[in-house]
Backbone as CSV, one residue per row, in Angstrom:
resi,resn,N_x,N_y,N_z,CA_x,CA_y,CA_z,C_x,C_y,C_z
1,MET,-6.760,-13.201,1.227,-6.141,-12.132,2.319,-6.321,-13.017,3.822
2,MET,-5.322,-12.797,4.612,-5.350,-13.297,5.860,-4.897,-12.352,7.029
3,SER,-5.303,-12.259,7.842,-4.833,-11.427,9.115,-4.282,-12.744,10.539
4,THR,-4.152,-11.548,11.437,-3.330,-12.273,12.832,-4.180,-11.676,13.695
5,LEU,-4.570,-12.899,14.418,-5.328,-12.294,15.559,-4.438,-12.422,16.828
6,THR,-5.128,-11.933,17.758,-4.094,-11.308,18.987,-3.397,-12.207,19.906
7,ASN,-3.569,-13.319,19.618,-2.836,-14.173,20.129,-1.624,-15.024,19.086
8,GLY,-1.789,-13.972,18.012,-0.712,-14.540,17.228,-1.023,-15.568,15.797
9,LYS,-2.111,-16.064,15.971,-2.123,-17.340,15.025,-2.916,-16.208,13.796
10,ILE,-2.365,-17.092,12.721,-2.505,-16.272,11.186,-3.872,-17.142,10.642
11,VAL,-5.087,-16.489,10.371,-6.179,-16.968,9.778,-6.555,-16.390,8.489
12,ARG,-7.195,-17.126,7.712,-7.883,-16.594,6.446,-8.795,-15.625,6.652
13,GLY,-9.052,-14.612,5.927,-9.788,-13.486,6.110,-9.490,-12.562,6.968
14,LEU,-10.542,-11.446,7.595,-9.903,-10.383,8.166,-10.832,-10.184,9.491
15,ALA,-10.730,-11.644,9.878,-11.313,-11.602,11.339,-9.940,-10.909,12.610
16,GLY,-8.542,-10.726,12.164,-7.898,-10.009,12.847,-7.884,-8.596,13.128
17,VAL,-8.372,-8.179,11.857,-8.413,-6.873,12.157,-9.509,-6.369,13.021
18,PRO,-9.181,-5.242,13.506,-10.493,-4.596,14.435,-11.720,-4.243,13.698
19,ASP,-12.803,-4.332,14.684,-14.034,-4.284,13.995,-14.337,-2.766,13.907
20,GLN,-13.623,-2.145,14.849,-13.944,-0.363,15.108,-12.684,0.146,15.306
21,GLY,-12.889,1.585,14.501,-11.845,2.312,14.516,-11.659,3.614,15.647
22,PRO,-10.562,4.269,15.632,-10.042,4.390,14.523,-8.804,3.118,14.310
23,VAL,-8.690,3.036,13.083,-7.467,1.990,12.945,-6.643,2.630,11.580
24,LEU,-5.548,2.702,11.797,-4.464,2.815,10.736,-3.942,1.647,10.157
25,PHE,-3.854,1.500,8.869,-3.356,0.435,7.909,-1.948,0.680,7.443
26,VAL,-0.879,0.265,7.639,0.498,1.025,7.213,1.046,-0.274,6.402
27,GLY,1.342,-0.025,5.324,1.933,-1.183,4.507,2.647,-0.763,3.171
28,TYR,3.034,-1.935,2.448,4.016,-1.654,1.166,2.949,-1.268,-0.111
29,HIS,3.244,-0.251,-0.683,2.489,0.030,-1.802,3.057,-0.464,-3.199
30,ALA,2.605,-1.300,-4.025,2.872,-2.104,-4.932,2.809,-1.267,-6.061
31,LEU,3.432,-1.724,-7.582,3.197,-1.190,-8.462,2.142,-0.543,-9.243
32,MET,2.148,0.876,-9.255,0.890,1.540,-9.502,-0.267,0.769,-8.717
33,GLY,-0.274,1.059,-7.340,-1.277,0.514,-6.577,-2.169,-0.596,-6.996
34,ILE,-1.644,-1.651,-7.617,-2.535,-2.469,-7.893,-2.858,-3.337,-6.980
35,GLU,-2.690,-3.456,-5.771,-3.318,-3.918,-4.430,-4.480,-3.439,-3.840
36,LEU,-4.694,-1.903,-4.519,-5.475,-1.311,-3.651,-7.289,-1.759,-4.062
37,SER,-7.778,-2.059,-5.305,-8.832,-2.259,-5.302,-9.457,-3.492,-4.778
38,PRO,-8.855,-4.752,-4.822,-9.274,-5.877,-3.882,-9.157,-5.550,-2.190
39,LEU,-7.923,-4.896,-1.749,-8.431,-4.543,-0.677,-9.532,-3.763,-0.156
40,TYR,-9.811,-2.926,-1.058,-11.041,-1.923,-0.539,-12.425,-2.643,-0.972
41,GLU,-12.179,-3.775,-1.978,-13.599,-4.458,-2.060,-13.764,-5.558,-1.035
42,GLU,-12.464,-5.939,-0.603,-12.958,-7.092,0.556,-13.192,-6.512,1.812
43,PHE,-12.671,-5.352,2.057,-13.228,-4.697,3.530,-14.443,-4.315,3.427
44,LEU,-15.169,-3.985,2.188,-16.350,-3.654,1.628,-17.305,-4.954,2.027
45,ARG,-16.929,-6.153,1.548,-17.903,-7.272,1.597,-17.683,-7.788,2.983
46,GLU,-16.373,-7.808,3.768,-16.239,-8.731,4.918,-16.627,-7.698,6.044
47,LYS,-16.041,-6.513,6.079,-16.288,-5.875,7.386,-17.266,-4.675,6.949
48,ASN,-17.904,-4.422,6.053,-19.111,-3.493,5.706,-18.545,-2.510,5.769
49,THR,-17.285,-1.747,5.611,-16.694,-0.397,5.993,-15.663,-0.167,4.961
50,ILE,-15.695,1.273,4.862,-14.678,1.706,3.619,-13.363,1.736,4.339
51,VAL,-12.177,1.955,3.635,-10.762,2.143,4.203,-10.441,3.357,3.385
52,ARG,-10.134,4.619,3.921,-10.087,5.789,3.505,-8.638,5.826,3.415
53,GLY,-8.492,5.995,2.046,-6.572,5.971,1.200,-6.326,7.230,1.686
54,MET,-4.855,7.547,2.043,-4.210,8.781,1.913,-3.391,8.685,0.815
55,ALA,-3.527,9.628,-0.205,-2.742,9.618,-1.510,-2.022,10.975,-1.757
56,HIS,-1.130,10.862,-2.619,-0.244,11.885,-3.062,-1.207,13.183,-3.714
57,PRO,-1.172,14.320,-3.140,-2.176,15.465,-3.601,-2.129,15.851,-5.386
58,MET,-1.279,15.413,-5.952,-1.005,15.558,-7.037,-2.664,14.678,-7.679
59,LEU,-2.677,13.613,-7.225,-3.696,12.866,-8.130,-5.182,13.557,-7.835
60,PHE,-5.339,14.584,-7.063,-6.708,15.294,-6.879,-6.433,16.926,-7.658
61,GLY,-5.879,16.795,-8.193,-5.543,18.114,-9.103,-5.763,18.019,-10.479
62,SER,-6.405,19.240,-11.244,-6.349,19.437,-12.564,-5.596,19.060,-13.558
63,LYS,-4.315,19.445,-12.906,-2.964,19.166,-13.826,-2.575,17.613,-14.033
64,TYR,-3.225,16.992,-13.348,-2.773,15.524,-13.686,-3.830,14.687,-14.053
65,GLU,-4.903,15.675,-14.320,-6.128,15.109,-15.295,-5.907,14.040,-16.342
66,THR,-4.908,14.759,-17.261,-4.407,13.831,-18.669,-4.110,12.603,-18.015
67,SER,-3.053,12.535,-17.139,-2.640,11.502,-16.859,-3.362,10.400,-15.936
68,ARG,-4.520,10.899,-15.395,-5.203,10.043,-14.725,-6.301,9.544,-15.967
69,GLN,-6.489,9.938,-16.915,-7.435,9.237,-18.158,-6.701,7.986,-18.744
70,GLU,-5.482,8.561,-18.536,-4.280,7.121,-19.435,-4.351,5.953,-18.230
71,SER,-4.744,6.179,-17.120,-4.730,5.009,-16.145,-5.800,5.032,-14.987
72,SER,-6.720,4.205,-15.198,-7.679,4.210,-14.321,-7.683,4.162,-13.167
73,ARG,-6.257,3.574,-12.727,-5.840,2.565,-11.466,-5.808,3.913,-10.682
74,LEU,-5.635,5.236,-11.168,-5.141,6.251,-10.225,-6.557,6.766,-9.736
75,ASP,-7.920,6.388,-10.209,-9.088,6.977,-10.075,-9.648,6.267,-8.957
76,THR,-8.696,4.903,-8.173,-9.096,4.245,-7.279,-9.353,4.730,-6.059
77,VAL,-8.265,5.611,-5.726,-8.364,5.874,-4.354,-9.800,7.206,-4.463
78,SER,-9.902,7.900,-5.142,-10.951,8.784,-5.263,-12.231,8.085,-4.877
79,MET,-12.435,7.170,-5.741,-13.770,6.418,-5.950,-14.028,5.877,-4.352
80,TYR,-12.844,5.469,-3.562,-13.510,4.711,-2.449,-13.145,5.714,-1.387
81,GLY,-13.533,7.334,-1.373,-13.406,8.148,-0.684,-11.706,8.367,-0.236
82,GLY,-11.022,8.371,-1.009,-9.500,8.661,-0.249,-9.475,10.333,-0.182
83,LEU,-8.532,10.875,0.245,-8.147,11.983,0.682,-6.440,12.576,0.373
84,PRO,-6.163,13.772,0.002,-4.723,14.079,0.324,-4.088,13.733,1.397
85,VAL,-2.922,13.206,1.508,-2.252,12.638,2.531,-1.391,14.303,3.132
86,THR,-2.527,14.392,3.981,-1.980,16.035,4.982,-2.352,15.460,6.609
87,PRO,-1.529,16.255,7.708,-2.007,16.099,8.782,-3.341,16.480,9.253
88,ILE,-4.051,17.471,8.821,-5.635,17.630,9.276,-6.422,16.567,8.395
89,ASN,-6.215,15.944,7.249,-6.925,15.097,6.920,-7.053,13.774,7.748
90,MET,-5.520,13.684,8.325,-5.748,12.489,8.948,-6.285,12.392,10.216
91,TYR,-6.005,13.807,10.996,-6.696,13.999,12.292,-8.344,13.778,12.101
92,ARG,-8.750,14.466,11.097,-10.299,14.419,10.714,-10.877,12.902,10.900
93,LEU,-10.111,12.231,10.208,-10.248,10.968,9.746,-10.413,10.065,11.271
94,PHE,-9.213,10.192,12.019,-9.151,9.625,13.508,-10.034,9.947,14.303
95,GLU,-10.930,11.358,14.188,-11.891,11.751,15.328,-12.906,11.279,14.844
96,ARG,-13.238,10.899,13.568,-14.341,9.900,12.989,-14.330,8.533,13.397
97,ASN,-13.148,8.157,13.709,-13.033,6.642,13.997,-13.150,5.773,12.948
98,GLN,-12.400,6.410,11.524,-12.525,5.659,10.204,-11.451,4.852,10.407
99,TYR,-11.361,3.922,9.333,-10.041,3.087,9.061,-9.726,3.900,7.766
100,VAL,-8.029,4.145,8.328,-7.289,5.057,7.275,-6.087,4.072,6.420
101,LEU,-6.161,4.328,5.226,-4.528,3.729,4.793,-3.926,4.467,4.187
102,LEU,-2.423,4.456,4.845,-1.213,5.049,4.686,-0.169,4.569,4.445
103,TYR,0.677,4.905,2.911,1.847,4.086,2.822,2.954,5.184,3.138
104,PRO,3.655,4.937,3.862,5.021,5.741,4.049,5.824,5.757,2.769
105,GLY,5.928,4.727,2.101,6.671,4.863,1.059,6.101,5.868,-0.048
106,GLY,5.004,6.209,-0.242,4.376,7.180,-0.976,4.538,6.741,-2.410
107,ALA,5.041,7.614,-3.203,4.756,7.407,-4.631,6.139,6.741,-5.046
108,ARG,7.250,7.127,-4.366,8.576,6.371,-4.551,8.545,4.969,-4.663
109,GLU,7.368,4.385,-4.053,7.395,2.977,-3.428,6.241,2.480,-4.565
110,ALA,5.581,3.301,-4.826,4.398,2.836,-6.088,4.998,3.088,-7.371
111,LEU,5.916,3.623,-7.672,6.537,3.855,-8.776,8.278,3.709,-8.772
112,HIS,8.161,2.565,-8.020,9.334,2.062,-8.197,10.226,1.553,-9.532
113,ARG,11.492,1.228,-9.213,12.202,1.141,-10.142,12.303,-0.357,-10.785
114,LYS,12.948,-0.952,-11.923,13.147,-2.328,-12.128,13.856,-2.858,-11.094
115,GLY,13.602,-4.275,-10.342,14.080,-5.139,-9.561,13.864,-4.469,-8.216
116,GLU,12.915,-3.553,-7.785,13.127,-2.766,-6.329,11.347,-3.581,-5.928
117,GLU,10.904,-4.370,-6.632,9.612,-4.696,-5.963,9.595,-5.514,-4.490
118,TYR,9.092,-5.198,-3.697,8.879,-5.328,-2.690,9.841,-4.684,-1.615
119,LYS,10.405,-3.558,-1.988,11.534,-2.934,-1.249,10.496,-2.151,-0.607
120,LEU,11.059,-1.525,0.757,10.416,-0.336,1.170,11.218,0.906,1.050
121,PHE,10.409,1.924,0.946,11.280,3.127,0.788,10.575,4.530,1.432
122,TRP,10.689,3.872,3.104,10.117,4.859,4.246,11.081,5.977,4.505
123,PRO,10.983,6.716,4.774,11.786,8.027,5.325,11.978,7.948,6.543
124,ASP,13.003,8.582,7.101,13.301,8.398,8.664,12.512,9.502,9.322
125,GLN,11.024,9.567,9.433,10.227,10.413,9.474,9.074,9.816,10.178
126,PRO,9.288,9.485,11.734,7.844,8.646,12.001,6.785,9.438,12.781
127,GLU,6.675,10.441,11.746,5.408,11.249,12.144,4.048,10.785,12.475
128,PHE,3.578,9.442,11.698,2.369,8.900,11.637,2.371,7.956,13.043
129,VAL,3.487,7.667,13.645,3.508,6.963,14.806,2.928,8.109,16.095
130,ARG,3.287,9.169,15.807,2.858,10.155,16.995,1.390,10.471,16.898
131,MET,1.157,10.817,15.684,-0.809,11.176,15.365,-1.261,9.658,15.725
132,ALA,-0.928,8.483,15.366,-1.736,7.333,15.975,-1.413,7.195,17.612
133,ALA,-0.568,7.646,18.376,-0.506,7.640,19.477,-1.392,8.769,20.588
134,ARG,-1.338,9.893,19.646,-2.215,11.047,20.189,-3.706,10.688,20.102
135,PHE,-4.336,9.935,19.168,-5.610,9.818,18.963,-5.891,8.178,19.381
136,GLY,-4.948,7.465,20.124,-5.293,6.143,20.456,-5.434,5.046,19.389
137,VAL,-4.984,5.565,18.299,-5.243,4.621,17.050,-4.461,3.038,17.168
138,THR,-5.487,2.242,16.865,-4.683,1.172,16.622,-4.156,0.814,14.933
139,VAL,-2.672,0.372,15.276,-1.810,0.249,13.743,-2.199,-1.191,13.253
140,VAL,-2.576,-1.186,12.343,-2.300,-2.916,11.575,-1.312,-2.375,10.502
141,PRO,-0.096,-3.084,10.834,1.148,-3.419,9.625,0.476,-4.272,8.491
142,PHE,0.702,-4.273,7.566,0.314,-5.458,6.607,1.412,-5.615,4.961
143,GLY,1.453,-6.659,4.801,2.284,-6.731,3.570,1.388,-7.498,2.449
144,PHE,1.744,-6.937,1.561,1.328,-7.752,0.068,2.379,-8.093,-1.081
145,VAL,2.136,-9.351,-1.560,3.061,-9.687,-2.789,1.870,-10.107,-3.837
146,GLY,2.716,-10.381,-4.839,1.729,-10.430,-6.040,2.113,-9.696,-7.460
147,GLU,2.882,-8.342,-7.505,3.163,-7.525,-8.410,3.935,-8.339,-9.434
148,ASP,5.129,-9.233,-8.991,5.693,-9.940,-10.015,5.166,-11.058,-10.507
149,ASP,3.924,-11.839,-10.060,3.133,-12.530,-10.881,2.188,-12.021,-11.907
150,ILE,1.943,-10.561,-12.002,0.912,-9.939,-12.675,1.515,-9.218,-13.625
151,LEU,2.313,-8.418,-13.258,3.050,-7.042,-14.184,4.262,-7.476,-14.436
152,GLU,4.983,-6.739,-15.457,6.304,-6.654,-15.805,7.100,-5.094,-16.144
153,LEU,7.614,-4.836,-15.264,8.080,-3.511,-15.268,9.003,-3.224,-16.935
154,VAL,8.473,-2.357,-17.625,9.330,-2.274,-19.103,10.187,-1.117,-19.184
155,LEU,9.539,-0.058,-18.695,10.110,1.202,-18.800,9.955,2.145,-17.329
156,ASP,11.266,1.965,-16.362,10.773,2.981,-15.406,11.356,4.122,-15.535
157,TYR,11.292,4.949,-14.329,11.308,6.152,-14.169,12.905,6.696,-14.858
158,ASN,13.902,5.825,-14.437,15.322,6.090,-15.015,15.622,5.564,-16.490
159,ASP,14.443,4.880,-17.242,14.587,4.658,-18.497,14.044,5.870,-19.102
160,GLN,12.687,6.388,-18.532,12.093,7.329,-19.307,12.633,8.528,-19.175
161,LYS,13.663,8.849,-18.122,14.328,9.954,-18.163,15.569,10.047,-19.246
162,ASN,15.510,9.098,-19.848,16.597,9.084,-20.966,16.206,9.245,-22.367
163,ILE,14.818,9.163,-22.474,13.883,9.452,-23.815,13.404,10.778,-23.650
164,PRO,13.649,11.600,-24.598,13.750,13.023,-24.661,12.093,13.415,-24.366
165,TYR,11.200,12.729,-25.222,9.893,13.510,-24.724,9.123,13.012,-23.842
166,LEU,9.420,11.638,-23.401,8.939,11.372,-22.074,9.827,12.148,-20.840
167,ARG,10.833,12.518,-20.611,11.308,13.294,-19.744,11.076,14.684,-19.870
168,GLU,10.537,15.024,-20.943,9.858,16.506,-21.012,8.530,16.272,-20.212
169,TRP,7.557,15.370,-20.956,6.338,15.051,-20.235,6.660,14.912,-18.858
170,ILE,7.581,14.306,-17.975,7.789,14.173,-16.743,7.514,15.676,-16.029
171,GLU,8.881,16.382,-16.703,8.938,17.506,-16.073,7.779,18.483,-16.211
172,SER,7.041,18.429,-17.387,5.900,18.920,-17.350,4.812,18.811,-16.537
173,ILE,4.387,17.613,-16.084,3.580,17.342,-15.102,4.075,17.221,-13.807
174,ASN,5.085,17.508,-13.517,5.591,17.714,-11.936,5.900,18.995,-11.869
175,LYS,5.870,20.215,-12.757,6.379,21.369,-12.541,5.394,22.339,-11.900
176,ASP,5.830,22.958,-10.840,4.929,23.484,-9.956,4.007,22.756,-9.348
177,GLY,4.089,21.325,-9.221,3.193,20.433,-8.782,3.399,20.470,-7.167
178,GLN,2.319,20.226,-6.223,2.535,19.905,-5.191,3.546,18.991,-4.805
179,ARG,4.521,19.309,-3.684,5.320,18.295,-3.382,5.256,17.544,-1.716
180,VAL,5.480,16.259,-1.335,5.025,15.971,-0.193,6.310,15.839,0.545
181,ARG,7.510,15.580,-0.091,8.611,15.448,0.709,9.935,16.308,0.337
182,ASP,9.692,17.155,-0.007,11.018,17.709,-0.273,12.027,18.225,0.666
183,SER,11.441,17.977,1.862,12.453,17.800,3.259,13.220,16.905,3.316
184,VAL,12.533,15.834,2.574,13.544,14.453,2.675,14.738,14.335,1.597
185,LYS,15.705,13.854,2.392,17.018,13.915,1.630,17.148,12.341,0.937
186,GLY,17.903,12.372,-0.067,17.674,11.155,-0.618,16.654,10.324,-1.602
187,GLU,16.598,9.247,-1.903,15.447,8.754,-2.777,14.097,8.867,-2.332
188,GLU,14.302,8.493,-0.916,12.960,8.537,-0.260,12.289,9.707,-0.470
189,GLY,12.944,10.798,-0.881,12.192,12.141,-1.282,12.139,12.408,-2.727
190,ASN,12.269,11.561,-3.620,12.433,11.353,-5.248,11.015,11.012,-5.462
191,GLN,10.022,12.016,-5.600,8.536,11.551,-5.707,8.197,12.312,-7.231
192,ASP,8.792,12.361,-8.188,8.387,12.945,-9.458,7.325,11.900,-9.976
193,MET,6.063,12.279,-10.305,5.147,11.759,-10.523,5.443,11.287,-12.237
194,HIS,5.012,9.786,-12.294,4.909,9.589,-13.680,4.393,8.449,-13.939
195,ILE,4.151,7.786,-15.325,3.510,6.444,-15.344,4.441,5.207,-15.851
196,PRO,4.719,4.485,-15.194,5.971,3.357,-15.901,5.008,2.386,-16.913
197,ALA,6.001,2.309,-17.932,5.477,1.205,-18.927,5.474,-0.147,-18.247
198,ILE,4.360,-0.756,-18.597,4.060,-2.266,-17.794,3.325,-3.036,-18.897
199,VAL,3.777,-4.547,-19.012,3.000,-5.129,-19.617,2.412,-6.232,-18.443
200,PRO,1.401,-6.946,-18.982,0.656,-8.131,-18.214,1.730,-9.630,-18.465
201,LYS,1.527,-10.108,-17.463,1.881,-11.714,-17.152,0.507,-12.520,-17.374
202,VAL,1.038,-13.794,-17.320,-0.342,-14.797,-16.952,-0.497,-14.659,-15.473
203,PRO,-1.722,-14.150,-15.360,-1.987,-14.068,-13.867,-1.666,-15.280,-13.013
204,GLY,-1.025,-14.666,-11.742,-0.739,-15.652,-10.753,-1.816,-15.222,-9.623
205,ARG,-1.318,-14.589,-8.299,-2.402,-14.470,-7.393,-1.785,-13.240,-6.453
206,PHE,-2.858,-12.789,-5.864,-2.387,-11.547,-4.703,-2.503,-12.325,-3.457
207,TYR,-1.595,-11.992,-2.511,-1.832,-12.423,-1.189,-1.135,-11.137,-0.471
208,TYR,-2.425,-10.894,0.876,-2.102,-10.110,1.683,-2.107,-10.579,3.209
209,LEU,-1.496,-9.788,4.041,-1.512,-10.519,5.372,-1.223,-9.260,6.270
210,PHE,-2.628,-9.176,7.230,-2.571,-8.345,7.799,-1.819,-8.512,9.277
211,GLY,-1.084,-7.947,9.693,-0.384,-8.205,11.092,-1.100,-8.218,12.285
212,LYS,-0.499,-8.197,13.320,-0.925,-8.454,14.971,-1.413,-6.963,14.970
213,PRO,-2.543,-6.535,15.219,-2.840,-4.956,15.846,-1.804,-4.575,16.840
214,ILE,-1.554,-3.219,16.596,-0.499,-2.528,17.661,-1.399,-1.328,18.316
215,LYS,-1.994,-1.682,19.211,-2.573,-0.535,19.965,-1.721,0.557,20.596
216,MET,-1.884,1.672,20.308,-1.035,3.050,20.294,-1.737,3.764,21.717
217,GLU,-2.848,3.500,21.907,-3.822,4.111,23.358,-2.438,3.812,24.497
218,GLY,-2.436,5.185,24.938,-1.717,4.847,26.434,-0.301,5.280,26.043
219,MET,0.258,5.100,24.806,1.765,5.507,24.406,2.264,6.908,24.485
220,ASN,2.066,7.429,25.483,2.386,8.810,25.840,3.834,9.320,25.635
221,ASN,4.697,8.160,26.057,6.043,8.609,25.593,6.455,8.819,24.152
222,VAL,5.610,8.385,23.159,5.854,8.388,22.095,5.644,9.823,21.409
223,LEU,4.884,10.616,22.313,4.533,12.015,21.784,5.593,12.843,22.319
224,THR,6.618,12.628,23.461,7.307,13.790,23.757,8.997,12.775,23.383
225,ASP,9.228,11.754,23.218,10.317,11.037,22.945,10.518,10.529,21.632
226,ARG,11.419,11.457,21.059,11.780,10.724,19.219,12.298,9.560,19.293
227,GLU,13.117,9.257,20.176,13.670,7.679,19.932,12.393,6.878,20.197
228,SER,11.744,6.893,21.352,10.656,6.108,21.527,9.856,5.814,20.332
229,ALA,9.496,7.084,19.595,8.525,7.108,18.574,9.480,6.204,17.397
230,ASN,10.809,6.318,17.306,11.408,5.628,16.380,11.598,4.457,16.224
231,GLU,11.503,3.820,17.458,11.476,2.355,18.295,10.473,1.755,17.646
232,VAL,9.056,2.413,17.650,7.662,1.931,17.331,7.899,1.811,15.813
233,TYR,8.050,3.191,15.017,8.234,3.189,13.778,8.853,2.013,13.150
234,LEU,10.210,1.720,13.459,10.848,0.463,12.899,10.550,-0.746,13.401
235,HIS,9.691,-0.808,14.380,9.015,-2.235,14.361,8.207,-2.217,13.840
236,ILE,7.042,-1.288,13.340,5.974,-1.472,12.485,6.853,-1.860,10.751
237,LYS,7.599,-0.959,10.777,8.405,-1.286,9.298,8.582,-2.872,9.200
238,SER,9.351,-3.408,10.434,9.897,-4.750,10.485,8.629,-5.769,10.274
239,GLU,7.678,-5.110,10.855,6.359,-6.383,10.652,5.982,-6.295,9.107
240,VAL,5.936,-5.068,8.541,5.608,-5.070,7.228,6.624,-6.138,6.532
241,GLU,7.796,-5.865,6.761,8.853,-6.761,5.948,8.393,-8.176,5.969
242,ASP,8.393,-8.727,7.563,8.212,-9.751,7.747,6.962,-10.553,7.073
243,ALA,5.914,-9.977,6.841,4.831,-10.323,6.450,5.255,-10.656,4.866
244,MET,5.812,-9.751,4.369,6.199,-9.865,2.779,6.802,-11.140,2.694
245,ALA,7.785,-11.223,3.300,8.801,-12.519,3.427,7.845,-13.835,3.683
246,TYR,6.844,-13.482,4.642,6.104,-14.747,4.736,5.407,-15.353,3.510
247,LEU,4.439,-14.216,3.077,4.040,-14.434,1.710,4.737,-15.010,0.817
248,GLN,5.946,-14.479,0.504,6.802,-14.994,-0.656,7.013,-16.421,-0.660
249,ARG,7.277,-16.808,0.691,7.721,-18.372,0.962,6.344,-18.938,0.720
250,LYS,5.254,-18.643,1.443,3.995,-19.689,1.711,3.643,-19.681,0.573
251,ARG,3.722,-18.634,-0.465,2.750,-18.710,-1.689,3.210,-20.153,-2.467
252,GLU,4.733,-20.161,-2.365,5.514,-21.586,-3.175,4.404,-22.765,-2.724
253,GLU,3.585,-22.956,-1.653,2.878,-23.968,-1.188,1.253,-23.976,-1.567
254,ASP,0.835,-22.823,-2.404,-0.338,-22.606,-2.725,-0.569,-23.185,-4.175
255,PRO,-1.383,-24.395,-3.882,-1.723,-25.172,-5.310,-2.553,-24.613,-6.252
256,TYR,-3.161,-23.440,-5.805,-3.936,-22.563,-6.476,-3.218,-21.529,-7.260
257,ARG,-1.854,-21.332,-7.142,-1.367,-19.779,-7.527,-1.721,-19.474,-9.000
258,SER,-1.590,-20.686,-9.741,-2.132,-20.057,-11.109,-3.411,-19.890,-11.573
259,ILE,-3.864,-19.014,-12.431,-5.035,-18.715,-12.991,-5.762,-20.044,-13.452
260,ALA,-4.835,-20.726,-13.939,-5.740,-22.117,-14.677,-6.183,-22.887,-13.831
261,GLN,-5.474,-23.039,-12.898,-5.796,-24.190,-11.705,-6.868,-23.193,-10.947
262,ARG,-6.928,-22.348,-10.513,-8.229,-21.679,-10.044,-9.474,-21.559,-10.991
263,ALA,-9.080,-21.658,-12.179,-10.547,-21.593,-13.057,-11.035,-23.139,-13.401
264,VAL,-10.129,-24.018,-13.004,-10.400,-25.439,-13.134,-11.478,-25.383,-11.741
265,TYR,-10.990,-25.156,-10.633,-11.406,-25.332,-9.425,-12.727,-24.629,-9.283
266,GLN,-13.219,-23.369,-9.799,-14.173,-22.773,-9.948,-15.405,-23.113,-10.818
267,ALA,-14.855,-23.795,-11.970,-15.776,-24.332,-12.854,-16.358,-25.691,-12.741
268,THR,-15.594,-26.519,-11.472,-16.502,-27.572,-10.941,-16.890,-27.412,-9.687
269,GLN,-16.616,-25.960,-8.906,-17.008,-25.765,-7.491,-18.031,-24.538,-7.726
270,GLY,-18.005,-24.057,-9.054,-19.135,-22.811,-9.026,-18.038,-21.490,-8.939
271,VAL,-18.795,-20.354,-9.623,-17.769,-19.341,-9.826,-17.901,-18.387,-8.704
272,SER,-18.683,-18.803,-7.428,-18.471,-17.896,-6.448,-17.927,-18.806,-5.246
273,ALA,-17.452,-19.953,-5.523,-16.834,-20.845,-4.713,-15.156,-19.846,-4.300
274,ARG,-14.903,-20.232,-2.928,-13.758,-19.598,-2.316,-12.682,-20.656,-2.559
275,VAL,-11.941,-20.278,-3.342,-10.573,-20.969,-3.708,-9.695,-21.227,-2.824
276,PRO,-9.239,-22.360,-2.522,-8.438,-22.786,-1.212,-7.110,-22.123,-1.463
277,THR,-6.114,-22.095,-0.649,-4.993,-21.395,-0.572,-3.906,-22.124,0.117
278,PHE,-2.657,-21.988,0.585,-1.813,-22.563,1.501,-2.258,-22.383,2.690
279,GLU,-1.835,-23.120,3.728,-2.374,-23.526,5.482,-1.510,-22.300,6.012
280,PRO,-1.961,-21.734,6.555,-1.230,-20.479,7.380,-0.125,-21.368,8.282
C-alpha cells in the first residue's frame, strides 16, 4: 500500500492518509471485493482505526443469506462494521468523524464482465460530493490493481444469463430485492446481484495507491451549483483512474511481484519481514 503526501510525494504505507476523520475513501471496486480484507486489515494495523464500508443493502438481508454462505467474501463488509449504502448512514458516520469507504461503481463494478477489469462504472450523479462538502469531509481517491494477478473470470453475468438454471437463480435472488439505482439509466444502473464463476491463478500481488487528500471544507459552491459538484466528481474519478494506471505501469518494476520471489525473501528474512516493492 502506498499513499500521497500533501506535497504530492508518493510513499509506501499510509502516512499520506489523514489521521482524523471524517474521511471518505472513494475508489475502484475489484471483482467480488477481493481488495477489501487487506485494506481493512492494514488500516487496523497502521492507523488503528476501522474503515466503515458502504455496501449494497441486499448483502444485509435474509433473502441473500444462501448466497452469502457460498462466498465468505460477502461477509467481509459486515464483519468490519459496514452499513447499507444510504444517505442517512453516511450522514451519521460523517457526524461521528469516521473513516468511510464508498464505491460509486457499486455492484456493477464489483460484478463486472470479462475484459472489464479496472474499468469504472460510475453513474452521472455526484451526490457523494455534496454530502462530503456539507460535512467538511476530506475525500481520498484511491486505486487498486491485482485482481488480474489473482483471479480469472470464467462465467460472468452474461454467460450465466444464458444458462437456464443460473438465470432462474439470479432472477429469484433479485426478485423484490432492494434496488439502489433503479433511477440510473444505462449499464451503471444494472445492479443484478449474482456470484461470478472464478478460478484462482498463481498469486501475484495487490497494489493500492491512496491519492492526495481533497479537502471539501469550505466548498459551499458545490452544495448549490451542480456544475461545480460535477467538476469535483470528475476530478475524483480521474484521480482514481490515474492511480490505477500508475500502479499497472509501476508493478512491472516490482522484483517481488511473484509469490515465489516473496516466499524466498521471507524464508531468508523472516515471515514477518516487509517485502520490498518498486520505488515510487
